Coordinates of C-alpha atoms in Angstrom, one line a residue:
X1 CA 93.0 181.9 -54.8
X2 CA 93.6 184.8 -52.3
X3 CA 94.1 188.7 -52.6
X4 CA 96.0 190.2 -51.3
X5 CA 95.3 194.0 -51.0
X6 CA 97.4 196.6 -49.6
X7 CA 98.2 200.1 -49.3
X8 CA 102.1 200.0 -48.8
X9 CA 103.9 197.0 -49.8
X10 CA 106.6 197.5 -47.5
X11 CA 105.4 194.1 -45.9
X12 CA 103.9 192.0 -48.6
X13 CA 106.3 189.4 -48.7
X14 CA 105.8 188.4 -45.1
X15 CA 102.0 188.7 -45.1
X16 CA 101.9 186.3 -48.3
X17 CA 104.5 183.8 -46.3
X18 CA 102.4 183.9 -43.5
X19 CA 99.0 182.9 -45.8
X20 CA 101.4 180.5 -47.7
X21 CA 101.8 178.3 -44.2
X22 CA 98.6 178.4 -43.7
X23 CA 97.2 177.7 -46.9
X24 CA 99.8 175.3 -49.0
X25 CA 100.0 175.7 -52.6
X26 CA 97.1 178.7 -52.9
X27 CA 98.1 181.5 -55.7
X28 CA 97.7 184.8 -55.1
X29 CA 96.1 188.2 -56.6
X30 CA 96.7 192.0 -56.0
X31 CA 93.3 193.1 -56.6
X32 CA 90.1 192.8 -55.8
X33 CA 88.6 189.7 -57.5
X34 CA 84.9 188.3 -56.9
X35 CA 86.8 184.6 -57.1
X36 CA 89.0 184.6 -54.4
X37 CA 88.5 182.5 -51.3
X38 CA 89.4 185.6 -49.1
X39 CA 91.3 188.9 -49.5
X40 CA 93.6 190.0 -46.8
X41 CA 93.8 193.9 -46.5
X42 CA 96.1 196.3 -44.9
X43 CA 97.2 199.6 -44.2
X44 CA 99.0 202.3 -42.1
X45 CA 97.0 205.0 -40.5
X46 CA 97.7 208.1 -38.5
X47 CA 100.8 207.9 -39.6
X48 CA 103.3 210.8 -38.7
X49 CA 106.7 210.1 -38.5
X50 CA 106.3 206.9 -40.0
X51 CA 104.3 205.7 -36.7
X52 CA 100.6 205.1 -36.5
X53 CA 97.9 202.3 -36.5
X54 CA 98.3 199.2 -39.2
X55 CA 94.6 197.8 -39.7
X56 CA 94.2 194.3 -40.9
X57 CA 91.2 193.5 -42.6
X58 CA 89.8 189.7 -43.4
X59 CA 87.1 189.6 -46.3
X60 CA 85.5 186.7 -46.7
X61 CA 82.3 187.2 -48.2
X62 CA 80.0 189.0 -45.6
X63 CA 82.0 188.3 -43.0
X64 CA 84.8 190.4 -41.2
X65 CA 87.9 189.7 -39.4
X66 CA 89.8 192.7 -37.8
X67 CA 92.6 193.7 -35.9
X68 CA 94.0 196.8 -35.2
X69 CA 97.5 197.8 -33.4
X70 CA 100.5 200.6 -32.9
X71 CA 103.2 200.1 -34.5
X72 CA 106.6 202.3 -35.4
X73 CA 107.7 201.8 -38.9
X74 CA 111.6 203.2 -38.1
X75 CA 111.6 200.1 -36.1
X76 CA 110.8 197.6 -39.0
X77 CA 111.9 194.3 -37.0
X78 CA 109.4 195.3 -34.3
X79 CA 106.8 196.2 -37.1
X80 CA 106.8 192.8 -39.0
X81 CA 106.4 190.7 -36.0
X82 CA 103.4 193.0 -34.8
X83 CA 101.5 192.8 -38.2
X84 CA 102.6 188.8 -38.4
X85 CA 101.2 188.4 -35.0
X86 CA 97.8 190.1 -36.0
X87 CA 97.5 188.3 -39.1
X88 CA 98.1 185.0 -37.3
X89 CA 95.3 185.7 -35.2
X90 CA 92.9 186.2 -37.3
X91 CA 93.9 183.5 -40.0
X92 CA 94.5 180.7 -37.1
X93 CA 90.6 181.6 -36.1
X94 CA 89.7 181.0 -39.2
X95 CA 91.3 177.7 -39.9
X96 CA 90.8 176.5 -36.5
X97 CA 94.6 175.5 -36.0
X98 CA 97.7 176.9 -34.9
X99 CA 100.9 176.4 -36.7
X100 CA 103.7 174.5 -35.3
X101 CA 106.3 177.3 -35.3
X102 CA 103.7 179.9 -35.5
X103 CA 105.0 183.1 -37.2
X104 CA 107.9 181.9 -38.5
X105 CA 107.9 181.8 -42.1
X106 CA 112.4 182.3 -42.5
X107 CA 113.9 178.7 -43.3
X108 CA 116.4 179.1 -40.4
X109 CA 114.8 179.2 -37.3
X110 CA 117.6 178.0 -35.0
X111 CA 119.4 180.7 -36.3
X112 CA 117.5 183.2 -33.7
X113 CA 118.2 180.2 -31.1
X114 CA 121.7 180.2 -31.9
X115 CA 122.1 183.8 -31.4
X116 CA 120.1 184.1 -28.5
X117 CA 122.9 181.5 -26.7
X118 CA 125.8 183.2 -28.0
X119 CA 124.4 186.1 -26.4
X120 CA 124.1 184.3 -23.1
X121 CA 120.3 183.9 -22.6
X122 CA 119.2 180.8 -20.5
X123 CA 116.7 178.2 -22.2
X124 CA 114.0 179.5 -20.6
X125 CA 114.4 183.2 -21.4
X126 CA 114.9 182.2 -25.4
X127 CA 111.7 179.8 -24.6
X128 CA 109.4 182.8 -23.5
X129 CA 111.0 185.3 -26.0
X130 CA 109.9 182.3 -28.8
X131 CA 106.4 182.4 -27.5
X132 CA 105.9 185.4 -27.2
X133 CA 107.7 187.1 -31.0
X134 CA 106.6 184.4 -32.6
X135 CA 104.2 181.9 -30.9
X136 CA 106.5 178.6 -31.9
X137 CA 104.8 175.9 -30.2
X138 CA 106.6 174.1 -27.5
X139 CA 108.0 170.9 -29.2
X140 CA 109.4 173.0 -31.5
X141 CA 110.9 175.8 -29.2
X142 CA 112.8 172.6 -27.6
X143 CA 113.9 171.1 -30.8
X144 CA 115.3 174.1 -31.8
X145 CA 117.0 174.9 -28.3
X146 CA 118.3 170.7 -28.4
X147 CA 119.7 171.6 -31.8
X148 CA 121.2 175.0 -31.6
X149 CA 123.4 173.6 -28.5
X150 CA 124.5 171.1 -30.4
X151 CA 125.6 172.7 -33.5
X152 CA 127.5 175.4 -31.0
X153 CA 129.4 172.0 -30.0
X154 CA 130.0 170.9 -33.5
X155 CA 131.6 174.0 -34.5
X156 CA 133.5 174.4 -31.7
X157 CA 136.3 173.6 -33.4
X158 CA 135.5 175.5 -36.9
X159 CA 137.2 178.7 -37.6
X160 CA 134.6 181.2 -38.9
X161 CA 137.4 184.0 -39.7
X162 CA 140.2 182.1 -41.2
X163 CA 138.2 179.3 -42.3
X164 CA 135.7 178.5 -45.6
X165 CA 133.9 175.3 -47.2
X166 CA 134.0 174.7 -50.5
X167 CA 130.4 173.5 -52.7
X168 CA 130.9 171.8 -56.1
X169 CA 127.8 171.9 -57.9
X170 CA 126.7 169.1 -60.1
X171 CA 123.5 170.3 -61.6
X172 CA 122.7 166.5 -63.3
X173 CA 120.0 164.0 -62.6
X174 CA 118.7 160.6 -64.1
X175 CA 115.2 162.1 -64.1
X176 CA 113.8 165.0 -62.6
X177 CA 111.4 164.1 -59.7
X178 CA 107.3 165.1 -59.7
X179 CA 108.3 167.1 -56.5
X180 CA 111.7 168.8 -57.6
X181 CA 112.6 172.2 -58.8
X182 CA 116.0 172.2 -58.0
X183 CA 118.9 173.2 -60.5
X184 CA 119.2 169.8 -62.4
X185 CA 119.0 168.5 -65.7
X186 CA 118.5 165.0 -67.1
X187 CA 121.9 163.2 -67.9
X188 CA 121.4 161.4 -70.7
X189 CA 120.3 164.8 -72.8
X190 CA 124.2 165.6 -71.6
X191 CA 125.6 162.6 -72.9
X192 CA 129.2 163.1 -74.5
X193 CA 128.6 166.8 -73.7
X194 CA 129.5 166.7 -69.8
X195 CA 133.2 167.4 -71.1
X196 CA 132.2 171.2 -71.6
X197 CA 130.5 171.7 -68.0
X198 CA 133.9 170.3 -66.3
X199 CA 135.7 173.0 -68.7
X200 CA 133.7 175.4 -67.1
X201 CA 133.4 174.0 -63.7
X202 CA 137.5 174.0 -63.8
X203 CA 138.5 177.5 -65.0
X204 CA 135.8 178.6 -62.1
X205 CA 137.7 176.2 -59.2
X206 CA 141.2 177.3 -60.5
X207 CA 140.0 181.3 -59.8
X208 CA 138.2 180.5 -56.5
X209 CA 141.6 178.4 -55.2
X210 CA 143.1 181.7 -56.0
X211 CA 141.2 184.2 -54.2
X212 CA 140.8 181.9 -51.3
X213 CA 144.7 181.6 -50.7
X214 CA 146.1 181.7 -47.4
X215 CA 142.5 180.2 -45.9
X216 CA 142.1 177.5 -44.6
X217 CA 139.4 174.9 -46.2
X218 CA 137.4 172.5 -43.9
X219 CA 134.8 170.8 -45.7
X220 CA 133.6 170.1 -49.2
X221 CA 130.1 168.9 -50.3
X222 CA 129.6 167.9 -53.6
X223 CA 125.4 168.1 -54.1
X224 CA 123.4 169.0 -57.3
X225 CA 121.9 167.7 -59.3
X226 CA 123.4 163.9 -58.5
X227 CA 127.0 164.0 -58.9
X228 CA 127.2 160.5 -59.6
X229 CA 124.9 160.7 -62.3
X230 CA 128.4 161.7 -64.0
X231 CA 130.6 159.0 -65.3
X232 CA 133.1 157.3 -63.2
X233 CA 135.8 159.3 -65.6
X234 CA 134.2 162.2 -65.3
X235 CA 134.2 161.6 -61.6
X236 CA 138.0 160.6 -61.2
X237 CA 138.3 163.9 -63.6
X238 CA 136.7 166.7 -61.0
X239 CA 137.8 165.0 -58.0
X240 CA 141.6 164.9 -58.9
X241 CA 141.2 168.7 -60.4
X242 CA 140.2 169.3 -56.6
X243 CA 143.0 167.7 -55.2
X244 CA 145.3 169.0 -57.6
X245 CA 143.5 173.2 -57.4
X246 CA 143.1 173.3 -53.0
X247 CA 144.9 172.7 -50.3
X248 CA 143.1 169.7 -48.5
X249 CA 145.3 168.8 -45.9
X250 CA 142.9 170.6 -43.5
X251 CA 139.8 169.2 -44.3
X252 CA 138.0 167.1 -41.6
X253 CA 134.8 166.5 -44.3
X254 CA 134.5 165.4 -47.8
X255 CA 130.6 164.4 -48.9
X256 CA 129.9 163.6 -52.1
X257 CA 125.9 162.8 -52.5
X258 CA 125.9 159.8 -54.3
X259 CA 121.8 160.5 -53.9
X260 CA 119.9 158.5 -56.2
X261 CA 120.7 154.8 -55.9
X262 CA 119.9 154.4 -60.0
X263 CA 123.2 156.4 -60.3
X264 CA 125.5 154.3 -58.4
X265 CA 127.7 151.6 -59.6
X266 CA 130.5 149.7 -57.9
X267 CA 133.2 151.6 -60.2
X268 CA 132.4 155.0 -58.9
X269 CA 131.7 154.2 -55.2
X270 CA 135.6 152.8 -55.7
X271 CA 136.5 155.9 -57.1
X272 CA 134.9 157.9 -54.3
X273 CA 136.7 155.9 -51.6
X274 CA 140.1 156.4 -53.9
X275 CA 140.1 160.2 -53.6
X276 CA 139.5 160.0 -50.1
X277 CA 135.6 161.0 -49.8
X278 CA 134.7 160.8 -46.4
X279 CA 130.6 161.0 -46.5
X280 CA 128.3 159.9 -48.7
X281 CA 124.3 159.9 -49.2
X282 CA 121.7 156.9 -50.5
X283 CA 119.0 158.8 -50.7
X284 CA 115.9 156.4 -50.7
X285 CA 113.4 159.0 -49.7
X286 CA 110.9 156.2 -49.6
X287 CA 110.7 152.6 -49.3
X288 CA 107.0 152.2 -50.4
X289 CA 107.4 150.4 -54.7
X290 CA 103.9 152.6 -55.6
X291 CA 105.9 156.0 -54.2
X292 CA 108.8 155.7 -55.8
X293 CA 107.2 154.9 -59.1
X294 CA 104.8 157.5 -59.0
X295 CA 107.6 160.0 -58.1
X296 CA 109.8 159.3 -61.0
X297 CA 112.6 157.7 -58.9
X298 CA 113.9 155.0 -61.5
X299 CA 115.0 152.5 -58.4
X300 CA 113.7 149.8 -56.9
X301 CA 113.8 149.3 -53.0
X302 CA 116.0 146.4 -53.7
X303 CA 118.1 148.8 -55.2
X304 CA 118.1 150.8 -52.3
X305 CA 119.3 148.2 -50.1
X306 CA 121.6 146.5 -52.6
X307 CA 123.9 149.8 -53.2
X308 CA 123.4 150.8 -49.4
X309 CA 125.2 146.9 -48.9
X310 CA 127.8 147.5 -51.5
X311 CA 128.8 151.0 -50.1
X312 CA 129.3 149.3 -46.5
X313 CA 131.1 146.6 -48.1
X314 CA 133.8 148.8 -50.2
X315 CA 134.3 150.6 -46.6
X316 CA 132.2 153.6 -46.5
X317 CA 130.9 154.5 -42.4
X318 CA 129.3 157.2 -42.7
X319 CA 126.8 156.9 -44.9
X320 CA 123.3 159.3 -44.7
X321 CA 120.1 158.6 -46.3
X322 CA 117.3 161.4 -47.1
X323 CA 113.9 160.8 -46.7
X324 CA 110.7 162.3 -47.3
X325 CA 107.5 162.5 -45.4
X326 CA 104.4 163.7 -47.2
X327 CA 104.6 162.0 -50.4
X328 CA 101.5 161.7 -52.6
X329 CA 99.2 159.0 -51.5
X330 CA 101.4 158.0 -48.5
X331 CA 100.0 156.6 -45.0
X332 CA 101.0 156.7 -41.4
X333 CA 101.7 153.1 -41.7
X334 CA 103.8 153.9 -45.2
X335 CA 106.0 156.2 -42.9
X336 CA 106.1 153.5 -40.7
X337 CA 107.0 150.6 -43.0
X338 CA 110.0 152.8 -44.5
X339 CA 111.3 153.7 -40.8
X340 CA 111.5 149.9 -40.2
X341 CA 113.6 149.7 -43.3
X342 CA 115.9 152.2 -42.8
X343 CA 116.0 150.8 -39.1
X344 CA 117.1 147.7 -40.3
X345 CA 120.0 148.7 -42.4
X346 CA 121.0 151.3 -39.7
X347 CA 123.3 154.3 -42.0
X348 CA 125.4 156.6 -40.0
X349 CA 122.8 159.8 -40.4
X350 CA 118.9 160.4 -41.3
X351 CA 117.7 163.8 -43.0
X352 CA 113.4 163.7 -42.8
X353 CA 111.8 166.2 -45.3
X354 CA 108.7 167.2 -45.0
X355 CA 107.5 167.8 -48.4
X356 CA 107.8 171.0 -50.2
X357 CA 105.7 171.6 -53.4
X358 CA 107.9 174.4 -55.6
X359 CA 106.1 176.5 -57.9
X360 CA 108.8 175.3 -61.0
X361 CA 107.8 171.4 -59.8
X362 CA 105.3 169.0 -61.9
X363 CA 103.4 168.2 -59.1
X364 CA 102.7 172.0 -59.0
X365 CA 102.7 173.1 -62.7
X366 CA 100.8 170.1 -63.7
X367 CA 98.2 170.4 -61.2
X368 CA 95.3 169.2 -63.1
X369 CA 97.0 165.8 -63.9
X370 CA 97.5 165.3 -60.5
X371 CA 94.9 166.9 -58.9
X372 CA 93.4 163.4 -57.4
X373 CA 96.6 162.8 -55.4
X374 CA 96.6 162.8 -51.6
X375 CA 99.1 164.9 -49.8
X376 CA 99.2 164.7 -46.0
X377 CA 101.8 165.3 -43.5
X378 CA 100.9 165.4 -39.9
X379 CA 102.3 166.0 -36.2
X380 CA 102.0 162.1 -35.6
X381 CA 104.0 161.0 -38.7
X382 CA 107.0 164.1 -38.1
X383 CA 107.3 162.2 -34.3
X384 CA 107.2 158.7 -35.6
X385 CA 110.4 159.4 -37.7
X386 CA 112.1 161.5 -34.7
X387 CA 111.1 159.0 -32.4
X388 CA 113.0 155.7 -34.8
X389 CA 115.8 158.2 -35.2
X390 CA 116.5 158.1 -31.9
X391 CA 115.4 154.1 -31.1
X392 CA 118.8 154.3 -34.2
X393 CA 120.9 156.1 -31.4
X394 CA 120.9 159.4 -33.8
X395 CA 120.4 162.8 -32.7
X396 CA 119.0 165.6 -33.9
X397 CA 122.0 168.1 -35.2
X398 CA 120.6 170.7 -37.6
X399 CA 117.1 171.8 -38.8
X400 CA 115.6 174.0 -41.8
X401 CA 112.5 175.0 -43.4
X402 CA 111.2 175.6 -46.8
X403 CA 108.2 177.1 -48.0
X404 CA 105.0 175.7 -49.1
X405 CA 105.9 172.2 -46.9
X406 CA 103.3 169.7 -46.4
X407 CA 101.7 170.3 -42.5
X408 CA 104.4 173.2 -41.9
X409 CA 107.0 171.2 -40.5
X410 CA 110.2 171.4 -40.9
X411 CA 113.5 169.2 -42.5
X412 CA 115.6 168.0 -39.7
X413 CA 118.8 166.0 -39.6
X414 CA 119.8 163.5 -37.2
X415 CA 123.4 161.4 -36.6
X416 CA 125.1 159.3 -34.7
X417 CA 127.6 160.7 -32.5
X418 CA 130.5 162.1 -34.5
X419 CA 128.7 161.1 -37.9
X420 CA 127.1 164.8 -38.1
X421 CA 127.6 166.8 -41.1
X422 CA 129.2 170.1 -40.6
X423 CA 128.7 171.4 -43.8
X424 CA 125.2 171.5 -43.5
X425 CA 125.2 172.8 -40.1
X426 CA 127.4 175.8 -41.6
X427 CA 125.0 176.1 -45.0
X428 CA 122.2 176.8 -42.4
X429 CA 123.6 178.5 -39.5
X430 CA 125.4 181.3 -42.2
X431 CA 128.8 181.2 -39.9
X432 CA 131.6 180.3 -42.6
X433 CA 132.2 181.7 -45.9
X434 CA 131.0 179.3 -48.3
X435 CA 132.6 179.5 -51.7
X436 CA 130.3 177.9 -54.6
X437 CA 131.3 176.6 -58.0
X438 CA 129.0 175.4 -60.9
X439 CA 125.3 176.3 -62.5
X440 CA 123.3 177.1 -60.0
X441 CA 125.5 177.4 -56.8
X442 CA 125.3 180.2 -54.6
X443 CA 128.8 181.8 -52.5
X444 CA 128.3 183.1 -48.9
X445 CA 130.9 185.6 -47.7
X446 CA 130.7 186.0 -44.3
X447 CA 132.4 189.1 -42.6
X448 CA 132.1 187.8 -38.9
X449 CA 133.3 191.6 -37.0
X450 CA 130.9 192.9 -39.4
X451 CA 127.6 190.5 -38.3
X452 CA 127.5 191.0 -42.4
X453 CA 126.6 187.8 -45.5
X454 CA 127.4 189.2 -48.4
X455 CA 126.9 186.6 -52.1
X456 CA 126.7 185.8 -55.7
X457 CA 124.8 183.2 -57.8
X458 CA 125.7 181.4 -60.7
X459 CA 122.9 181.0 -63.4
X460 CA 121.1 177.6 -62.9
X461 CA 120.9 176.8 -67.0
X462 CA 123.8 175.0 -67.6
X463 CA 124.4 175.9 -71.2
X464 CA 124.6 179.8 -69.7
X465 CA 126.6 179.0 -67.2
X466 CA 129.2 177.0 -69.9
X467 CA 128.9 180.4 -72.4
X468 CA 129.2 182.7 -69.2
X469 CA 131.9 181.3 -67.1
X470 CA 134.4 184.3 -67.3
X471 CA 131.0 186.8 -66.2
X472 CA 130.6 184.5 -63.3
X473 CA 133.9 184.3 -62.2
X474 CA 134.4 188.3 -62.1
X475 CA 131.2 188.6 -60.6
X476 CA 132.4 186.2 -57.7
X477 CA 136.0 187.8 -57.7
X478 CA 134.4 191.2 -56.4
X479 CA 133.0 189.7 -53.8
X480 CA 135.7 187.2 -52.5
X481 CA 138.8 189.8 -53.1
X482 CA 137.1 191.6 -50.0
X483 CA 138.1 189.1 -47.7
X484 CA 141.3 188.1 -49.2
X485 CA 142.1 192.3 -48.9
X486 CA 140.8 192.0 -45.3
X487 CA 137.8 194.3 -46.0

């Protein structure tokens, strides 16, 4: 446990992000405790004008860790990087270590890259402005700089004014994974039910077709949840409602994560390919029996590889597979046992999690259980996957972050050439508007003359969302009648 004690709170949220990528999983307190580890105090002095000294203070036990500097509160950019930079000092003394991207706690760190370019900085000026803000290490400076070139390429031919992608959300799983806290519920408690979420699901497309008229849509991705935990009727259900609600004569990508092999059948991979689903993921996220069993993934490897087969042999190419590195009780020869199985059936695209522990997830709420668990994640495994990635001929194409990850690394995708995914390079970059439908999704307006994200969530609990639909589609409508109106 750690306290955190300050006198303004106007930067709390980045000091605890900062101690969270340090320190994995800790909780926090706001007061002074005698049981804490440490407690991390701050506070602005001198000020005048909302200018003066912010003093950092380190107490653990005895001992005292300070650091002192000027900083300008009307400048409050400036003023977070100064007090991240101190407190990254002291805390990287203390631990010994520095982190791989440093200060950087946001989940879109080629963002700044990709601004930096449009702007027209070189690769070395963006490389010493990294450094320096936020003391990235140098692998990751280029790995962000290798990825935000090539997303500039990929969307080359996106329209971020006139165009938008559409996100179906499919909050349903077979189980619910020992590391997930994502929006999804267990199918079989929805059995003979899911007829009421697509009654929902459908009044909310039919108004979001509406307000996005005379805009052009260029991708779809249906995620969750696992959509094809649904039914092969229910499938053939939402995806002709799609067809039959938008305009899709412009779309260049249509994913559909078939995710967790357990869910698959021949019948709905057919019905996939019948409605024209370009993309699809077989999401493995191990190869190791003991992983998968601990984890609450109800497939076998076999399994992996026997609907991976089938896919390929109904006519799928492009097919991605997810992957996680970190997993409980997993090796460096684990990581590379599953690499030489993926190698071997070669998909189209690779996404390599590190592992994130969420607060909401078993593995966190049930701590004591599984408090004899080994989690490690290290620089050595991260390169072993990027380095089989490309041995596959893939290249990395977008990158994000998440909080609490095992070694504070980072989820990166990589494809084959033309096999990237757009829509996530859009969900991460923030460049199109993204209009959501279902429990738990969330829309992105973006206003691009405006340098302005505006959005709206859903509720994640599916039974609110069904009893709420008309509240979440006029909460949506005031936002997305702004940019039909040209506001």
């Amino acid at each position: 446990m750690i306290g955190i004690l300050l006198k303004d709170k106007a930067y709390e949220q980045d000091i605890r992000e900062l101690l969270m990528a340090f320190y994995p999983g800790e909780s926090f307190v706001y007061q002074q405790e005698e049981d804490v580890s440490f407690c991390v105090r701050g506070e602005l002095l001198e000020e005048e004008n909302g200018a003066g000294v912010y003093a950092l203070c380190l107490i653990d036990g005895a001992k005292r860790a300070y650091k002192t500097f000027d900083v300008d509160y009307c400048n409050r950019f400036e003023t977070k990087n100064k007090i991240k930079r101190g407190l990254y000092q002291i805390l990287s003394m203390r631990t010994e270590r520095e982190l791989p991207w440093g200060t950087l706690t946001g989940i879109r760190p080629t963002k700044i890259v990709m601004t930096k370019l449009e702007e027209g900085w070189d690769k070395d000026k963006i490389f010493t402005y990294m450094r320096e803000t936020y003391h990235t290490s140098k692998e990751k400076i280029e790995l962000s700089i290798e990825i935000a070139e090539r997303e500039r390429q990929l969307l080359s031919q996106i329209s971020y004014k006139e165009g938008y992608s559409l996100y179906v959300g499919i909050p349903f799983c077979p189980t619910t994974c020992l590391y997930c806290s994502f929006t999804s519920y267990p199918i079989g408690k929805w059995e003979g039910r899911t007829q009421l979420y697509l009654e929902a699901l459908f009044k909310e497309l039919e108004d979001t077709a509406e307000k996005m008229k005379g805009r052009t849509l260029e991708t779809i991705y249906f995620g969750g949840g696992t959509p094809t935990s649904l039914s092969a009727e229910d499938l053939e259900k939402i995806l002709k409602k799609v067809e039959n609600t938008f305009d899709l004569s412009h779309v260049t990508e249509y994913t559909v994560e078939a995710g967790r092999p357990d869910s698959i059948t021949r019948e709905k991979l057919q019905t996939l390919l019948n409605h024209g689903i370009t993309r699809i993921s077989i999401n493995p996220q191990t190869m190791k029996q003991a992983t998968l069993d601990l984890i609450g993934r109800r497939h076998s490897v076999e399994m992996v590889k026997e609907k991976y087969n089938l896919a390929r042999e109904l006519g799928f190419n492009n097919i991605n597979m997810d992957l996680i590195v970190g997993l409980p009780d997993e090796t460096l020869e684990d990581v590379r046992q599953t690499m030489e199985e993926i190698k071997a059936m070669a998909p189209d695209s690779l996404t390599v999690h590190s592992l994130a522990i969420k607060r909401a997830a078993r593995l966190n709420m049930q701590k004591e259980q599984y408090k004899g668990l080994k989690i490690v994640n290290t620089q050595e495994m991260v390169d072993m996957t990027a380095r089989y990635a490309r041995e596959m001929g893939m290249e990395p194409y977008y990158l994000y972050r998440q909080k609490n990850m095992a070694g504070n690394f980072e989820n990166v995708g990589y494809a084959l050439p033309g096999k990237a995914c757009i829509y996530n390079i859009l969900i991460m970059e923030e460049k199109q508007t993204i209009a959501a439908c279902g429990a738990g999704t969330t829309t992105k307006v973006v206003f691009p003359e405006e340098n302005r994200l505006e959005r709206v969530e859903n509720v994640k609990d599916v039974e609110q969302y069904i009893s709420r639909i008309q509240e979440m589609i006029e909460r949506k409508n005031k936002l997305l009648s702004q940019i039909k109106l040209g506001r």
